[in-house]
XYZ file of C-alpha atoms in Angstrom:
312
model
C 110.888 106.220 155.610
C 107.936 103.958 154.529
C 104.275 104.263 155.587
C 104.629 102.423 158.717
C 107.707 104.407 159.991
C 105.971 107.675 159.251
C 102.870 106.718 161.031
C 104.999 105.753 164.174
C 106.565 109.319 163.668
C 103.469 110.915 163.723
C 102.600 109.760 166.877
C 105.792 109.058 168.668
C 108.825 110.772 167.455
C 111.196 108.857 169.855
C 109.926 105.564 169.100
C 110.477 106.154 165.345
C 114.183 107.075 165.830
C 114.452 104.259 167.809
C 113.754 102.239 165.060
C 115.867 104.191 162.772
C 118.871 103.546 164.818
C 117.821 99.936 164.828
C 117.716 99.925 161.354
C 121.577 101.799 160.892
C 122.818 98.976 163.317
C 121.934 96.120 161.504
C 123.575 97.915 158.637
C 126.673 98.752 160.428
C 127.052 94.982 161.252
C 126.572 93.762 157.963
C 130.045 93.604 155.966
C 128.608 92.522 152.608
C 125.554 94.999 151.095
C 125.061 92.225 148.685
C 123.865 89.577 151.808
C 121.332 92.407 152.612
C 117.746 91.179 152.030
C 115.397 93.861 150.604
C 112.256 94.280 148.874
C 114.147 94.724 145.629
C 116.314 91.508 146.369
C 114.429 88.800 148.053
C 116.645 86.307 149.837
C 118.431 83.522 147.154
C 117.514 80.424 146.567
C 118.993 77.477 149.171
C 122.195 76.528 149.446
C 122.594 73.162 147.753
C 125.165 70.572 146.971
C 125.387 70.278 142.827
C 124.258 66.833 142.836
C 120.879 67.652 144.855
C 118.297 65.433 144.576
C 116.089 66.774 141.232
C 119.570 67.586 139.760
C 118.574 65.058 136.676
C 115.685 66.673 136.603
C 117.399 70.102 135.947
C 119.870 69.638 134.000
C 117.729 67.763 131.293
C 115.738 70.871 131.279
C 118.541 73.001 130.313
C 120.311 70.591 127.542
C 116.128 70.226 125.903
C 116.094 74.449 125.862
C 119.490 74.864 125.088
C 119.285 72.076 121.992
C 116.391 73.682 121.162
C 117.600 77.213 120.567
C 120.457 75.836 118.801
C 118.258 74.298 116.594
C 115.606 77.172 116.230
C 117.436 80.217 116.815
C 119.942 81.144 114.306
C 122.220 83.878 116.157
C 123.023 80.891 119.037
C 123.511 78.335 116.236
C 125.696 81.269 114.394
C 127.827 81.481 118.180
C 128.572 78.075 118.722
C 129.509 77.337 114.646
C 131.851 79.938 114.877
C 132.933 79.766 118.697
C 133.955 75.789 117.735
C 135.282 76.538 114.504
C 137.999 79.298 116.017
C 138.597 77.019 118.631
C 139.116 73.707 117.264
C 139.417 74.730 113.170
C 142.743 72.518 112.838
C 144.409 69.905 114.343
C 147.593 68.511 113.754
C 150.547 66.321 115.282
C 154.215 67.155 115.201
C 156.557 64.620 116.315
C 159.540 66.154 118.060
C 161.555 62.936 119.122
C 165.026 64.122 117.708
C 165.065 61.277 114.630
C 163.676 63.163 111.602
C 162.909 58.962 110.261
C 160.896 58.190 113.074
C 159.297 61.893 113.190
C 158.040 61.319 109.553
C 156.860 57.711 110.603
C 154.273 58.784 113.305
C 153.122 61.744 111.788
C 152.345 59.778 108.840
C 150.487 57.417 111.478
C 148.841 59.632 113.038
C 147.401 61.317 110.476
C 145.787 58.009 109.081
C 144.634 57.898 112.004
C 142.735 60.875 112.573
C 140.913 60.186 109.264
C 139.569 56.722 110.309
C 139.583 57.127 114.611
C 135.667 57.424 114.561
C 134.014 53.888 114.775
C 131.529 54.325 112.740
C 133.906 55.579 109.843
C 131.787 59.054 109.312
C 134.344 61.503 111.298
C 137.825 62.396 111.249
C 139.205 63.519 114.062
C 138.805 67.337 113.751
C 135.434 66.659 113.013
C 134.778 64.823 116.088
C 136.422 67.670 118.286
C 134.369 70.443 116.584
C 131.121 68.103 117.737
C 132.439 67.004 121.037
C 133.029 70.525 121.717
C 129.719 71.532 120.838
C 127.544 68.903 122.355
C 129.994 70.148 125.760
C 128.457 73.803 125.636
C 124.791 72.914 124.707
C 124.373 69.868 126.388
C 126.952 70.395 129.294
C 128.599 66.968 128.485
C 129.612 64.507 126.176
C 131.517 61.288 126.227
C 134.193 59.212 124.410
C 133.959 55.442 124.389
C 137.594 54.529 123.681
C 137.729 50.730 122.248
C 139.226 48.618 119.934
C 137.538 46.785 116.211
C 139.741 44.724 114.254
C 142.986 45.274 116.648
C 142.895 49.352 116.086
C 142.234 51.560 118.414
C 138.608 53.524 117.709
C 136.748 56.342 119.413
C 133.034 56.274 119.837
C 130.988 59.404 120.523
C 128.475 58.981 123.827
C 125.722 62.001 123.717
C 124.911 63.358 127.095
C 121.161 62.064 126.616
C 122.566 58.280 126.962
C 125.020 59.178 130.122
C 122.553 57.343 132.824
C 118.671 58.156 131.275
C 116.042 60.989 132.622
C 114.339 58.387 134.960
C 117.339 58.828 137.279
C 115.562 61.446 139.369
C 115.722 60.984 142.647
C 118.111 58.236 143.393
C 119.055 57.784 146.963
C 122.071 55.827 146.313
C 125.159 57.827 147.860
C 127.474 56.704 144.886
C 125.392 57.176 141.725
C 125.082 60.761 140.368
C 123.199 60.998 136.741
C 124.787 57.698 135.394
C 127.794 57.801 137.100
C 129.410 55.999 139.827
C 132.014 56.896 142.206
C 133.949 55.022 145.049
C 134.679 56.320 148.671
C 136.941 58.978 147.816
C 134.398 60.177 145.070
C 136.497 58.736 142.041
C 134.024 57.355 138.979
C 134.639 54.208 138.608
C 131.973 53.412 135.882
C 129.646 55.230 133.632
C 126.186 54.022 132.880
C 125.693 53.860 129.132
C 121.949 53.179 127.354
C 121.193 53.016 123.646
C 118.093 55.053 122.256
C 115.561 53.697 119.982
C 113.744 55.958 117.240
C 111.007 56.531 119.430
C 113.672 57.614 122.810
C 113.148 54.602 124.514
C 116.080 53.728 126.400
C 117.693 50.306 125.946
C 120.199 47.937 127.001
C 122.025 49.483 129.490
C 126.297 48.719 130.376
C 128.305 50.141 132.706
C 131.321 50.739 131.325
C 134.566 51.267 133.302
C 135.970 54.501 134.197
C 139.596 53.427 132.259
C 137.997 52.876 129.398
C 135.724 56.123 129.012
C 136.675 59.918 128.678
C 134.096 62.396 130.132
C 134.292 65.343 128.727
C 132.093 68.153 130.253
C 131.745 71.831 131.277
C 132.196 72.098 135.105
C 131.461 75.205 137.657
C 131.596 73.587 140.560
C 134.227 71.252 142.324
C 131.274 68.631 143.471
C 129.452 68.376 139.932
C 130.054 65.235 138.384
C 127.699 65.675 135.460
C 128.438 69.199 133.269
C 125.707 71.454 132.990
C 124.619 73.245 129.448
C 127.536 76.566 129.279
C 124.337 78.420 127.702
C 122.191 78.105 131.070
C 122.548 81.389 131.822
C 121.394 83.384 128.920
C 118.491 80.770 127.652
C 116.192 82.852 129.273
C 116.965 86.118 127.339
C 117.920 84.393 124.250
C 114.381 82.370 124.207
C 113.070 86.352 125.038
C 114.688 87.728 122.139
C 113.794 84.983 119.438
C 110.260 85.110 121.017
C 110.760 89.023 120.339
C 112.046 89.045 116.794
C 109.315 86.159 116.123
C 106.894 88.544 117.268
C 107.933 91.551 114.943
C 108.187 89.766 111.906
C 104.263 88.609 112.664
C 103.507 92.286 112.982
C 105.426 92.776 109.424
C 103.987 89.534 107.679
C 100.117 91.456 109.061
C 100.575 94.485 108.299
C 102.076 93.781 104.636
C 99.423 91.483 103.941
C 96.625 94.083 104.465
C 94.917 95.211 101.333
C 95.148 99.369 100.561
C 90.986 100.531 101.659
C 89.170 103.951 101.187
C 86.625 104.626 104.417
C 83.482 106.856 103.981
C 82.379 108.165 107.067
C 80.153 105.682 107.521
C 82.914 103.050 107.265
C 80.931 101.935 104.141
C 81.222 102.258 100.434
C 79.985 105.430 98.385
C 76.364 103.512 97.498
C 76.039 102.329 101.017
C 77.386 105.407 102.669
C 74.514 107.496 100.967
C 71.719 105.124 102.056
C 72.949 105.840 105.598
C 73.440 109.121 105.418
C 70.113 109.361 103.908
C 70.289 110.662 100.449
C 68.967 107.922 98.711
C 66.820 104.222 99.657
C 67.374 101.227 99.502
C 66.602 100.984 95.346
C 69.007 104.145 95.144
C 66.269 106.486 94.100
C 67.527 110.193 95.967
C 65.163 110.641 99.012
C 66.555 114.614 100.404
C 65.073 117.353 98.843
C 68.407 118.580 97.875
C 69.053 115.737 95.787
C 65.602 115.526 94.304
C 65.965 119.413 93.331
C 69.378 118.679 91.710
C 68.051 115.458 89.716
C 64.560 117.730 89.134
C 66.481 120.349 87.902
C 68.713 118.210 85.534
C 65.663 116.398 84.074
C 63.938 119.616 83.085
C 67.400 121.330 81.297
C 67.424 117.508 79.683
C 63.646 118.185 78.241
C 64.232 121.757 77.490
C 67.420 120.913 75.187
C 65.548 117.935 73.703
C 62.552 120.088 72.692
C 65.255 123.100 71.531
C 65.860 121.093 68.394
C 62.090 121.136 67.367
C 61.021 123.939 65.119
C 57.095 124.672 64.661
C-alpha cells in the first residue's frame, strides 16, 4: 500500500478496501501485464507511422552516431569488419547450364567482370558487397546506381547521405519519403540523388528512376521506405561504454603521471616543516629550548675536545 492508501486506512478501513478491490479489477481486466502503466514503466512513446513527419530528422541522427562510433570506437569497428567479412568474404559464379563450353565462357565473363563492375575502377565486386553491406548496418541504407560507360554495364555506389539531403524535414507531400517517391499503391518510382561538395553542400540534384536504381537497406517495419542504422539500438550503451573506458584510461594516464612525494606533517618539506612546527626561524637558527640545549651542548663538547689537544 502507498502513503495515500494507508492514510485512507487509517481513517476508513472500508473505503481503503474499496479501493483495493478497485485496484485488483483493473488488473483482472487487463490481459497483457506489459500494457500496465506504472511508476516504474511510464506509458511508451506514441504510436507513429515510420515515415512520421521529423523521420529525416531521426534517422540522420542515428547514421551521424552510428558513423561516428564506427569511426571512434574500435570494438564496433572490430564487429562490423568481421560481421561483413564472414558474411560476404567470397563471392563467386558457377554456371550450371548443362554445356561445360558455355559454362567456362560465362564464368570467365563474369569474373572479368566483377574485377572492373565499379565505375570508378577502384572496387571489385566483393569489395563493393563488403562496403554496401556495411554502409547498410551503420547508415541503415545504401544504394546502387546501375548504368552503362562505353557500352558495359557499371555499378555506382550511392551513400545514404546523398539519398534525398537532411533539409527534407518536414515535407508534406504524401508521395515523397526521405528522397524517395512512390505512386498510389506506394511503389518508388524514383529516387532523389544529390552530389556533395568538400564542404557537404549538396548539389545538383536528379531523380533517377526506380528501374534503374537498387535500394539496398535494413528494414523493421513494412511502411519504412528509408532503412534505419541496424546499430540504433545499442548506440546508447556503446557511446556509454567508450565514454567509460575513455574515462579509465584518464584516471590511468593521471595517476601514472604523478611524481613519487614524501609529506611532513605539515604537508611541507623538512626545513619548512620545522619553521612551522617551531623549532627554528625563518634564518634557520633553532628557537625551542630543546634544540638550543642540544646545539649548546654540542658546541661546548666541540670546545672541550679542541682545547684537549693543548698541553700547558
Amino acid at each position: 500500500m502507498n502513503l495515500i492508501d494507508q492514510t485512507v486506512a487509517l481513517f476508513s478501513p472500508r473505503a481503503a478496501l474499496r479501493r483495493e478491490i478497485a485496484r485488483q479489477k483493473l488488473t483482472a481486466f487487463s490481459r497483457f501485464d506489459a500494457a500496465k502503466i506504472t511508476r516504474a514503466r511510464p506509458q511508451a512513446r506514441r504510436n507513429m507511422p515510420a515515415e512520421q513527419i521529423g523521420g529525416t530528422t531521426e534517422r540522420i541522427q542515428l547514421m551521424n552516431r552510428a558513423r561516428d562510433l564506427d569511426d571512434n570506437f574500435s570494438t564496433i569497428r572490430a564487429i562490423l569488419t568481421h560481421f561483413v567479412i564472414h558474411t560476404a568474404g567470397s563471392l563467386a559464379y558457377q554456371a550450371r547450364t548443362g554445356d561445360t563450353g558455355l559454362d567456362q565462357q560465362v564464368e570467365a565473363y563474369l569474373r572479368e567482370w566483377f574485377r572492373n563492375c565499379d565505375i570508378t575502377g577502384r572496387h571489385s565486386l566483393q569489395n563493393l558487397t563488403q562496403l554496401i553491406f556495411r554502409s547498410v548496418l551503420v547508415d541503415g541504407d545504401c544504394g546502387v546506381l546501375v548504368t552503362r560507360q562505353g557500352g558495359e554495364l557499371k555499378l555506382q555506389t550511392v551513400t545514404a547521405d546523398r539519398i534525398g539531403k537532411d533539409t527534407d524535414l518536414d515535407s508534406l507531400d504524401p508521395f515523397y519519403f526521405g528522397g524517395i517517391t512512390i505512386d498510389g499503391v506506394g511503389r518508388p518510382v524514383s529516387y532523389r540523388v544529390f552530389s556533395r561538395d568538400k564542404f557537404g553542400t549538396y548539389r545538383d540534384p536528379e531523380d533517377i528512376n526506380a528501374d534503374m536504381f537498387c535500394h539496398v537497406a535494413n528494414f523493421t517495419r513494412p511502411d519504412e521506405y528509408r532503412g534505419r542504422s541496424a546499430l540504433a539500438a545499442i548506440l546508447d550503451d556503446a557511446q556509454d561504454v567508450s565514454d567509460l573506458i575513455e574515462y579509465e584510461k584518464l584516471a590511468a594516464r593521471w595517476a601514472s603521471s604523478q611524481a613519487g612525494v614524501i609529506k611532513t606533517e605539515y604537508g611541507a618539506d623538512e626545513e619548512m616543516a620545522s619553521v612551522l612546527r617551531g623549532d627554528r626561524d625563518q634564518f634557520g637558527n633553532d628557537t625551542k629550548l630543546t634544540a638550543l640545549a642540544r646545539a649548546s651542548g654540542s658546541r661546548r663538547r666541540t670546545v672541550l675536545a679542541d682545547f684537549s689537544g693543548v698541553r700547558s
